[in-house]
Coordinates of C-alpha atoms and ligand atoms in Angstrom, one line a residue:
A48 CA 0.0 0.0 0.0
S49 CA 2.9 2.3 0.6
G50 CA 3.7 3.1 -3.0
C51 CA 7.1 3.9 -1.6
I52 CA 9.5 1.0 -1.4
T53 CA 13.2 0.4 -2.2
S54 CA 14.4 -1.9 -4.9
A55 CA 15.8 -4.2 -2.2
E56 CA 12.4 -4.4 -0.7
S57 CA 10.8 -5.2 -4.0
V58 CA 13.2 -8.2 -4.2
L59 CA 12.1 -9.3 -0.7
I60 CA 8.5 -9.2 -1.9
T61 CA 9.1 -11.3 -5.0
L62 CA 11.0 -13.8 -2.9
Q63 CA 7.8 -14.6 -1.1
S64 CA 5.2 -16.0 -3.5
H65 CA 2.8 -18.9 -3.8
N66 CA 5.5 -20.6 -6.0
E67 CA 7.9 -20.3 -3.1
V68 CA 5.3 -22.1 -0.9
L69 CA 4.8 -24.8 -3.5
N70 CA 8.5 -25.3 -3.9
F71 CA 9.0 -25.7 -0.2
L72 CA 6.1 -28.1 0.3
A73 CA 7.4 -30.3 -2.6
S74 CA 10.9 -30.5 -1.3
N75 CA 9.7 -31.0 2.3
A76 CA 7.5 -33.9 1.2
V77 CA 10.5 -35.9 -0.1
A78 CA 13.0 -34.8 2.6
D79 CA 14.3 -37.4 5.1
T80 CA 12.4 -37.5 8.4
A81 CA 15.1 -35.7 10.4
S82 CA 15.2 -32.7 8.1
Q83 CA 11.4 -32.5 7.5
K84 CA 9.8 -29.3 8.8
V85 CA 6.4 -28.9 10.3
A86 CA 4.4 -26.8 7.8
V87 CA 2.0 -24.3 9.4
I88 CA -0.2 -21.7 7.8
S89 CA -2.0 -18.8 9.5
I90 CA -4.8 -16.9 7.8
A91 CA -5.9 -13.3 8.5
P92 CA -9.6 -12.7 9.1
Q93 CA -9.7 -10.0 6.4
S94 CA -8.4 -12.6 3.9
L95 CA -11.1 -15.0 4.9
A96 CA -13.7 -12.3 4.4
S97 CA -12.4 -11.4 1.0
L98 CA -12.3 -15.1 -0.1
A99 CA -15.8 -15.7 1.3
A100 CA -17.1 -12.6 -0.5
S101 CA -15.4 -13.6 -3.8
I102 CA -16.7 -17.2 -3.7
S103 CA -20.2 -16.1 -2.6
S104 CA -20.5 -13.6 -5.5
S105 CA -19.9 -16.4 -8.0
S106 CA -21.8 -19.2 -6.3
S107 CA -25.5 -19.7 -5.7
V108 CA -24.8 -20.7 -2.1
P109 CA -23.2 -17.9 0.0
V110 CA -20.1 -18.8 2.1
T111 CA -19.2 -17.4 5.5
P112 CA -15.7 -16.6 6.7
R113 CA -15.9 -19.5 9.2
Q114 CA -16.9 -21.9 6.5
M115 CA -14.1 -20.5 4.4
L116 CA -11.6 -21.2 7.2
R117 CA -12.8 -24.8 7.4
R118 CA -12.6 -25.2 3.6
L119 CA -9.1 -23.8 3.5
R120 CA -8.1 -26.0 6.4
V121 CA -9.1 -29.1 4.3
F122 CA -7.5 -27.7 1.2
C123 CA -4.2 -26.8 2.9
K124 CA -3.9 -30.1 4.6
E125 CA -5.1 -32.5 1.9
A126 CA -4.0 -30.8 -1.3
L127 CA -0.9 -28.8 -0.1
G128 CA 0.5 -30.8 2.8
F129 CA 0.3 -28.3 5.7
E130 CA 0.1 -29.9 9.1
H131 CA -1.6 -27.0 10.9
V132 CA -4.0 -24.3 9.7
F133 CA -4.8 -21.5 12.1
D134 CA -6.5 -18.1 11.8
T135 CA -4.7 -15.1 13.2
T136 CA -7.5 -13.8 15.5
F137 CA -5.9 -15.3 18.7
A138 CA -2.7 -13.6 17.8
R139 CA -4.7 -10.4 17.3
H140 CA -6.2 -10.9 20.7
V141 CA -2.7 -11.0 22.2
A142 CA -1.7 -8.0 20.2
L143 CA -4.7 -6.0 21.3
R144 CA -4.1 -6.8 25.0
E145 CA -0.4 -5.8 24.6
H146 CA -1.4 -2.6 22.7
V147 CA -3.7 -1.5 25.5
K148 CA -1.0 -2.2 28.0
E149 CA 1.5 -0.2 26.1
F150 CA -0.9 2.7 25.7
M151 CA -1.6 2.8 29.5
E152 CA 2.1 2.7 30.2
R153 CA 2.7 5.7 27.9
K154 CA -0.2 7.6 29.6
E155 CA 1.4 6.9 33.0
Q156 CA 4.8 8.0 31.8
H157 CA 3.4 11.2 30.6
R158 CA 1.4 11.7 33.8
T159 CA 4.6 11.3 35.9
G160 CA 6.8 13.2 33.5
E161 CA 9.1 10.2 32.8
C162 CA 8.6 10.3 29.1
D163 CA 10.7 8.2 26.9
T164 CA 7.8 7.6 24.5
A165 CA 5.5 10.0 22.7
L166 CA 1.7 10.6 22.7
P167 CA -0.5 10.3 20.7
M168 CA 0.3 6.7 20.3
L169 CA -0.1 5.6 16.7
A170 CA -1.1 2.1 15.7
S171 CA 1.6 -0.3 14.7
A172 CA -0.2 -3.1 12.8
C173 CA 0.0 -1.7 9.3
P174 CA 3.4 -2.1 7.6
G175 CA 2.2 0.1 4.8
W176 CA 2.0 3.0 7.2
I177 CA 5.2 2.1 9.1
C178 CA 7.2 1.7 5.9
Y179 CA 6.1 5.2 4.9
A180 CA 6.8 6.7 8.3
E181 CA 10.3 5.2 8.4
K182 CA 11.2 6.8 5.1
A183 CA 9.2 9.9 4.8
H184 CA 8.4 10.8 8.4
P185 CA 11.0 9.5 10.8
E186 CA 9.9 12.2 13.3
M187 CA 6.7 10.1 13.7
L188 CA 8.5 7.0 14.8
P189 CA 8.5 7.7 18.6
F190 CA 4.7 8.0 18.3
I191 CA 4.2 4.5 16.8
A192 CA 3.4 1.8 19.2
Q193 CA 5.9 -1.0 19.6
T194 CA 3.4 -3.8 20.0
K195 CA 3.9 -6.4 17.3
S196 CA 1.2 -6.9 14.6
P197 CA -1.0 -10.0 14.8
Q198 CA 1.1 -11.5 12.0
Q199 CA 4.3 -11.2 14.0
V200 CA 2.7 -12.2 17.3
M201 CA 1.5 -15.3 15.5
G202 CA 5.1 -15.9 14.3
T203 CA 6.3 -15.7 17.9
L204 CA 3.5 -18.1 19.1
V205 CA 4.0 -20.6 16.3
K206 CA 7.8 -20.7 16.3
N207 CA 8.4 -20.4 20.0
W208 CA 5.4 -21.5 22.0
M209 CA 3.7 -24.0 19.7
G210 CA 7.2 -25.2 18.6
E211 CA 8.0 -26.2 22.2
K212 CA 4.7 -28.0 22.6
W213 CA 5.5 -30.0 19.4
G214 CA 9.0 -30.6 20.5
K215 CA 10.3 -28.7 17.5
R216 CA 13.0 -26.0 17.2
P217 CA 12.0 -22.7 15.5
D218 CA 14.0 -23.7 12.4
S219 CA 12.1 -27.0 12.2
I220 CA 8.9 -25.2 11.5
Y221 CA 7.9 -23.5 8.2
H222 CA 5.4 -20.8 8.8
V223 CA 3.3 -19.2 6.1
S224 CA 0.8 -16.4 6.6
V225 CA -2.0 -15.3 4.3
M226 CA -2.5 -11.6 4.5
P227 CA -4.6 -8.9 2.7
C228 CA -1.5 -6.9 1.4
Y229 CA 2.0 -7.2 0.0
D230 CA 3.3 -5.0 2.8
K231 CA 3.1 -7.9 5.2
K232 CA 5.8 -9.6 3.2
L233 CA 8.1 -6.7 4.0
E234 CA 7.1 -6.8 7.6
A235 CA 7.9 -10.5 7.9
S236 CA 11.4 -9.9 6.5
R237 CA 12.4 -7.2 9.0
T238 CA 15.5 -8.1 10.9
D239 CA 13.7 -7.7 14.2
F240 CA 11.7 -10.8 13.4
Y241 CA 14.7 -12.9 12.4
N242 CA 15.9 -15.4 15.0
E243 CA 19.7 -15.3 14.8
A244 CA 20.2 -18.2 17.1
Y245 CA 18.3 -20.5 14.8
S246 CA 18.7 -18.6 11.5
T247 CA 15.0 -18.5 10.9
R248 CA 12.2 -15.9 10.6
D249 CA 9.1 -16.0 12.7
V250 CA 7.1 -16.0 9.5
D251 CA 9.0 -17.7 6.6
C252 CA 6.7 -16.7 3.7
V253 CA 3.7 -14.4 3.3
I254 CA 1.2 -14.8 0.5
T255 CA -1.7 -12.6 -0.3
T256 CA -5.3 -13.5 -0.3
G257 CA -5.2 -13.4 -4.1
E258 CA -2.2 -15.8 -4.1
M259 CA -4.1 -18.2 -1.9
Q260 CA -6.9 -18.2 -4.4
L261 CA -4.3 -18.9 -7.1
L262 CA -3.0 -21.9 -5.1
A263 CA -6.5 -23.3 -5.1
Q264 CA -6.9 -22.7 -8.8
E265 CA -3.6 -24.3 -9.7
K266 CA -4.5 -27.4 -7.6
A267 CA -7.9 -27.4 -9.3
W268 CA -9.5 -27.2 -5.8
D269 CA -13.1 -25.8 -5.7
L270 CA -13.5 -23.6 -2.7
S271 CA -17.2 -23.2 -3.4
L272 CA -17.8 -26.8 -2.3
P273 CA -18.7 -27.5 1.3
V274 CA -16.5 -29.7 3.5
P275 CA -17.7 -32.1 6.2
G276 CA -18.1 -30.3 9.6
E277 CA -17.9 -26.8 8.2
N278 CA -21.0 -25.7 10.1
V279 CA -19.9 -27.2 13.5
T280 CA -20.0 -24.4 16.0
S281 CA -17.5 -25.9 18.5
L282 CA -15.2 -23.4 19.9
L283 CA -12.1 -25.4 19.1
T284 CA -11.5 -27.8 16.2
S285 CA -9.9 -31.1 17.2
S286 CA -6.7 -30.7 15.3
E287 CA -6.2 -27.0 16.0
A288 CA -7.2 -27.1 19.6
S289 CA -4.3 -25.0 20.7
F290 CA -6.0 -21.6 19.9
P291 CA -9.6 -20.6 20.0
E292 CA -10.9 -20.2 16.5
L293 CA -12.0 -16.9 14.9
I294 CA -12.2 -14.7 18.0
Q295 CA -14.3 -11.6 17.4
H296 CA -13.2 -8.1 18.2
S297 CA -15.8 -5.5 17.5
G298 CA -14.6 -2.1 16.4
S299 CA -13.0 -1.8 13.0
S300 CA -12.4 -4.5 10.3
S301 CA -8.7 -3.4 10.4
G302 CA -8.2 -4.9 13.9
S303 CA -10.2 -2.9 16.4
Y304 CA -7.2 -1.2 17.9
L305 CA -8.9 2.0 18.8
Q306 CA -12.0 0.2 20.1
S307 CA -9.9 -2.0 22.4
I308 CA -8.4 1.1 24.0
V309 CA -11.8 2.9 24.2
E310 CA -13.3 -0.3 25.8
H311 CA -10.5 -0.5 28.3
I312 CA -10.8 3.1 29.4
R313 CA -14.6 2.8 29.8
S314 CA -14.5 -0.5 31.6
T315 CA -11.8 0.6 34.1
S316 CA -13.2 4.1 34.7
T317 CA -14.7 4.9 38.1
I318 CA -17.1 7.4 36.5
P319 CA -19.5 6.8 33.6
L320 CA -18.1 8.0 30.3
H321 CA -19.9 9.0 27.2
L322 CA -18.5 8.2 23.7
S323 CA -19.2 10.5 20.8
V324 CA -18.1 9.8 17.2
K325 CA -17.6 12.5 14.6
Q326 CA -16.7 12.2 11.0
I327 CA -13.8 14.7 10.2
R328 CA -13.2 14.6 6.4
N329 CA -14.8 11.4 5.2
V330 CA -15.7 7.9 6.4
D331 CA -12.0 7.0 6.7
Y332 CA -11.3 9.8 9.2
E333 CA -13.4 9.8 12.3
E334 CA -12.8 11.2 15.7
F335 CA -13.8 9.4 19.0
V336 CA -14.1 11.3 22.2
L337 CA -14.8 10.0 25.6
R338 CA -16.3 12.5 28.0
R339 CA -17.5 12.4 31.6
D340 CA -21.2 11.4 31.3
G341 CA -23.4 14.5 31.3
S342 CA -20.6 16.9 30.9
D343 CA -20.7 19.8 28.5
P344 CA -20.2 18.6 24.9
E345 CA -17.0 20.7 24.7
G346 CA -15.7 19.9 28.2
D347 CA -14.1 17.3 30.3
V348 CA -12.6 15.1 27.6
V349 CA -11.1 12.0 29.1
F350 CA -9.8 10.5 25.9
K351 CA -9.6 11.6 22.3
G352 CA -8.8 9.2 19.5
A353 CA -9.2 8.9 15.8
R354 CA -9.5 6.2 13.1
C355 CA -7.6 7.4 10.0
Y356 CA -7.2 5.3 6.9
G357 CA -5.7 6.0 3.5
F358 CA -2.7 8.1 2.6
R359 CA -4.6 11.3 2.0
N360 CA -6.0 11.3 5.5
L361 CA -2.7 10.0 6.9
Q362 CA -0.8 13.0 5.6
N363 CA -3.3 15.3 7.3
V364 CA -3.0 13.4 10.5
V365 CA 0.8 13.5 10.4
R366 CA 0.7 17.3 10.1
K367 CA -1.9 17.5 13.0
V368 CA 0.3 15.3 15.3
G369 CA 3.3 17.4 14.4
R370 CA 1.4 20.6 15.2
E371 CA 0.0 19.4 18.4
S372 CA 3.3 17.9 19.6
G373 CA 5.7 20.6 18.5
V374 CA 7.5 18.2 16.1
R375 CA 8.8 19.4 12.8
V376 CA 7.1 17.5 10.1
G377 CA 9.1 16.8 6.9
M378 CA 8.0 17.8 3.5
G379 CA 6.8 14.3 2.6
A380 CA 7.5 11.0 0.9
A381 CA 10.3 11.6 -1.6
G382 CA 9.0 15.1 -2.1
R383 CA 5.5 13.9 -3.0
M384 CA 3.7 15.3 0.1
K385 CA 2.4 18.8 -0.4
G386 CA 1.5 21.4 2.1
K387 CA 3.2 23.6 4.6
A388 CA 5.0 22.1 7.6
A389 CA 3.9 23.6 10.8
V390 CA 5.7 23.6 14.0
Q391 CA 3.6 24.6 17.0
K392 CA 3.3 23.3 20.5
R393 CA 0.7 20.7 21.4
G394 CA -2.5 22.4 22.3
T395 CA -1.5 26.0 21.2
R396 CA -2.8 26.0 17.7
G397 CA -4.4 29.3 16.8
Q398 CA -3.8 32.0 19.3
D399 CA -7.5 33.1 19.5
K400 CA -8.9 29.6 19.8
A401 CA -9.5 27.8 23.1
V402 CA -6.8 25.2 23.8
E403 CA -8.1 22.0 22.2
K404 CA -7.1 18.6 23.6
G405 CA -4.8 16.7 21.2
Y406 CA -5.2 13.1 20.2
D407 CA -4.3 10.3 22.7
Y408 CA -4.4 7.6 20.1
I409 CA -4.8 7.1 16.4
E410 CA -5.6 3.9 14.5
V411 CA -3.6 4.5 11.4
M412 CA -4.0 2.3 8.3
A413 CA -2.5 2.9 4.8
C414 CA -5.3 1.6 2.7
P415 CA -8.5 3.6 2.1
G416 CA -11.2 1.5 3.8
G417 CA -8.6 -0.3 5.8
C418 CA -7.4 -3.9 5.6
V419 CA -10.6 -5.3 3.9
N420 CA -9.5 -3.2 0.9
G421 CA -5.8 -4.3 1.0
G422 CA -4.0 -4.5 -2.3
G423 CA -3.5 -8.3 -2.0
Q424 CA -7.2 -9.1 -1.6
S425 CA -9.3 -11.2 -4.0
K426 CA -10.6 -9.2 -6.9
P427 CA -14.4 -9.1 -7.5
P428 CA -15.4 -11.4 -10.3
G429 CA -15.3 -9.8 -13.8
N430 CA -12.9 -7.6 -15.6
F431 CA -12.8 -4.8 -13.2
G432 CA -10.6 -1.8 -13.3
I433 CA -8.6 -2.9 -16.3
D434 CA -8.0 -0.2 -18.9
V435 CA -8.0 -0.7 -22.6
E436 CA -4.3 -1.5 -22.6
G437 CA -4.8 -4.3 -20.0
F438 CA -3.3 -2.3 -17.0
S439 CA -5.0 -2.1 -13.6
R440 CA -6.2 1.5 -13.1
D441 CA -7.4 3.2 -10.0
W442 CA -10.0 5.4 -11.8
E443 CA -11.1 7.4 -8.8
V444 CA -7.6 8.4 -7.8
T445 CA -6.6 9.3 -11.3
G446 CA -9.7 11.6 -11.4
V447 CA -11.6 9.7 -14.1
T448 CA -15.3 9.5 -13.9
L449 CA -16.9 6.5 -15.7
D450 CA -20.5 6.0 -16.8
H451 CA -20.5 2.4 -15.7
A452 CA -22.4 1.0 -12.8
P453 CA -20.4 1.2 -9.5
E454 CA -19.6 -2.6 -9.7
A455 CA -17.9 -2.0 -13.0
L456 CA -15.4 0.4 -11.5
T457 CA -11.9 -0.5 -10.5
A458 CA -11.3 -3.5 -8.3
K459 CA -8.4 -1.7 -6.8
W460 CA -8.6 1.0 -4.1
G461 CA -11.7 3.1 -4.7
N462 CA -14.2 0.3 -5.5
K463 CA -16.4 1.1 -2.7
A464 CA -19.2 -1.3 -3.6
W465 CA -16.9 -4.3 -3.5
T466 CA -15.1 -3.1 -0.3
K467 CA -18.5 -2.8 1.4
K468 CA -19.3 -6.4 0.4
V469 CA -16.0 -7.6 2.0
E470 CA -16.6 -5.4 5.1
D471 CA -20.1 -6.9 5.5
M472 CA -18.7 -10.4 5.1
Y473 CA -16.0 -9.6 7.7
W474 CA -18.7 -8.9 10.3
H475 CA -20.8 -11.8 9.3
D476 CA -20.2 -13.9 12.4
L477 CA -20.4 -11.0 14.8
P478 CA -23.5 -10.5 16.9
T479 CA -24.0 -7.3 14.9
P480 CA -21.7 -5.6 12.5
P481 CA -20.6 -2.5 14.5
A482 CA -18.1 -1.0 12.0
S483 CA -17.6 1.7 14.5
P484 CA -17.1 1.4 18.3
V485 CA -20.2 0.7 20.2
L486 CA -21.9 3.9 21.3
A487 CA -23.1 4.6 24.8
G488 CA -26.3 3.0 25.7
E489 CA -26.2 0.5 22.8
N490 CA -26.3 -3.2 23.6
H491 CA -25.5 -5.3 20.7
M492 CA -25.4 -8.5 22.7
T493 CA -29.2 -8.6 23.0
Q494 CA -29.7 -8.8 19.2
K495 CA -28.1 -12.2 18.7
E496 CA -27.5 -13.5 22.1
D497 CA -26.1 -16.9 21.0
A498 CA -23.5 -15.3 18.9
G499 CA -22.8 -12.8 21.6
K500 CA -22.3 -15.5 24.2
D501 CA -20.1 -17.5 21.9
S502 CA -18.0 -14.4 21.3
E503 CA -17.7 -13.8 25.0
I504 CA -16.6 -17.4 25.7
R505 CA -14.0 -17.3 23.0
N506 CA -12.6 -14.0 24.4
K507 CA -12.5 -15.5 28.0
M508 CA -10.7 -18.6 26.7
A509 CA -8.3 -16.4 24.8
D510 CA -7.5 -14.4 28.0
R511 CA -6.9 -17.6 30.0
L512 CA -4.7 -19.0 27.3
L513 CA -2.7 -15.7 27.1
I514 CA -2.0 -16.0 30.8
D515 CA -0.7 -19.5 30.4
I516 CA 1.5 -18.5 27.4
T517 CA 2.9 -15.5 29.2
D518 CA 3.7 -17.7 32.2
D519 CA 5.4 -20.3 29.9
F520 CA 7.5 -17.6 28.2
C521 CA 8.4 -15.9 31.5
R522 CA 9.9 -19.2 32.7
K523 CA 12.2 -19.3 29.7
P524 CA 15.5 -17.5 30.2
G525 CA 15.9 -14.4 28.0
S526 CA 12.2 -14.1 27.3
G527 CA 10.9 -11.1 29.1
S528 CA 7.9 -8.8 29.2
H529 CA 8.7 -7.4 25.7
L530 CA 8.1 -10.6 23.9
F531 CA 5.3 -9.1 21.9
R532 CA 7.0 -5.8 21.2
T533 CA 9.4 -4.5 18.5
S534 CA 10.9 -1.2 17.4
Y535 CA 11.2 1.0 14.3
R536 CA 14.0 3.1 12.9
A537 CA 14.4 5.7 10.1
V538 CA 15.3 4.2 6.7
E539 CA 17.6 6.2 4.4
S540 CA 17.8 4.4 1.1
E541 CA 17.0 4.6 -2.6
V542 CA 13.3 4.9 -2.9
V543 CA 11.6 3.7 -6.0
G544 CA 8.0 5.0 -6.0
L545 CA 5.3 2.5 -7.0
A546 CA 7.7 -0.2 -8.0
V547 CA 5.1 -2.7 -7.0
K548 CA 1.3 -2.7 -7.7
W549 CA -0.1 -2.7 -4.2
Ligands
LIG1126 FE1 -1.9 -3.9 4.8 FE2 -3.5 -2.0 3.9 FE3 -4.1 -3.3 6.2 FE4 -2.0 -1.7 6.1 S1 -4.2 -1.1 5.8 S2 -2.0 -3.7 7.0 S3 -1.3 -1.9 4.0 S4 -4.1 -4.2 4.1

């Protein structure tokens, strides 16, 4: 999504492909027992939603993300030779808990004046955004959370925790993840996620949703056909009993990072808090404010956050954070960012205006519409967004208006109708689809109680398991409290804009 990568990075991306996965599996199948690796694949919920939407649109019987996971489990085991097939929602659960913890630590540091971190805290799960910040806005790095993304948390869990349970060293496991964007390939190849002791990465190969679909096509596997047991509602499947399956986190389809912080603040507050949500520029830039209940709409703000998706919104938010924090904001990605850099102290913007509370937290995502609209997602059926010369075109961004029906517009960023379908599919198994955090007074649990209860049980199971995992890790020498954290640094290198179609 970044549109801003180095040629070295484009090589890293091409090294991770569905062919790479097929090559590994073929050589692993004939390797002698001692050198055979355990093949594991972890699938992101946004990828499941995209595949389910894609299959549903070309089949008479709709498919849910849960059914899709079960079908992919059978496909990956029987046709490809994977031993374990997980979804990444338990890893996301771990990441969300760690994210909230990190946010509260930062707030406390600021309260006591011991600041070695910055506020507002900016989300860290989107490598498209981080890649951009590292190159174009290194001044933003102290603001970015250090909690690992769900993909990398999954890497730690599979290679370290599961590996130990299976009696396998990290380098005896081959871990593939299926993600909605190409940027996740770059994330997996960061040196921070390379285990030098065993010369192995936490995630060995990342393939996109579209590449997963390609694997099925190449193996002539029909994902529109049901598999036995795909409607079983058990919380754990027999073979994958290690992690609760498809844990639901209401909030946003990009991971619910903002919502998890809002929920934590509300649930731990000694006074009732009221949440208000305001659209700032468009649906991809919304502000969330928690106030003391009954207080003046303009007063007593306890928390102020934002959900900000897409590079246009992101550039505005970077400027805003710079203004509010007194940080000098650069002139942009390889000179492409326009606008005046402003340097003003946090809260002193506009001498005549009342001091406005700055943001505490921002859920930043590079793709417009967030992860359901990632550049590696399945394309809607049909010849969408292809120009007369056969190239993919983002018509909206290039300013072209077409006469066709919305569905006939580009399958790339900007196809709002298709993104909406994937978004709806993403929320399919939730009690209700709250695309935004739950507002005060609303009770979604009453609408579909069974689904609500099921979701609650999975969350509780996940919390218990997280305690066990943390205990296990803490007993290991060298594994500390920062097991699920990482760090970022400025990158100074040759940048080739748009070298890869995101
Ligand atoms: Fe990837 Fe886009 Fe999601 Fe960022 S917002 S993690 S680039 S799909």
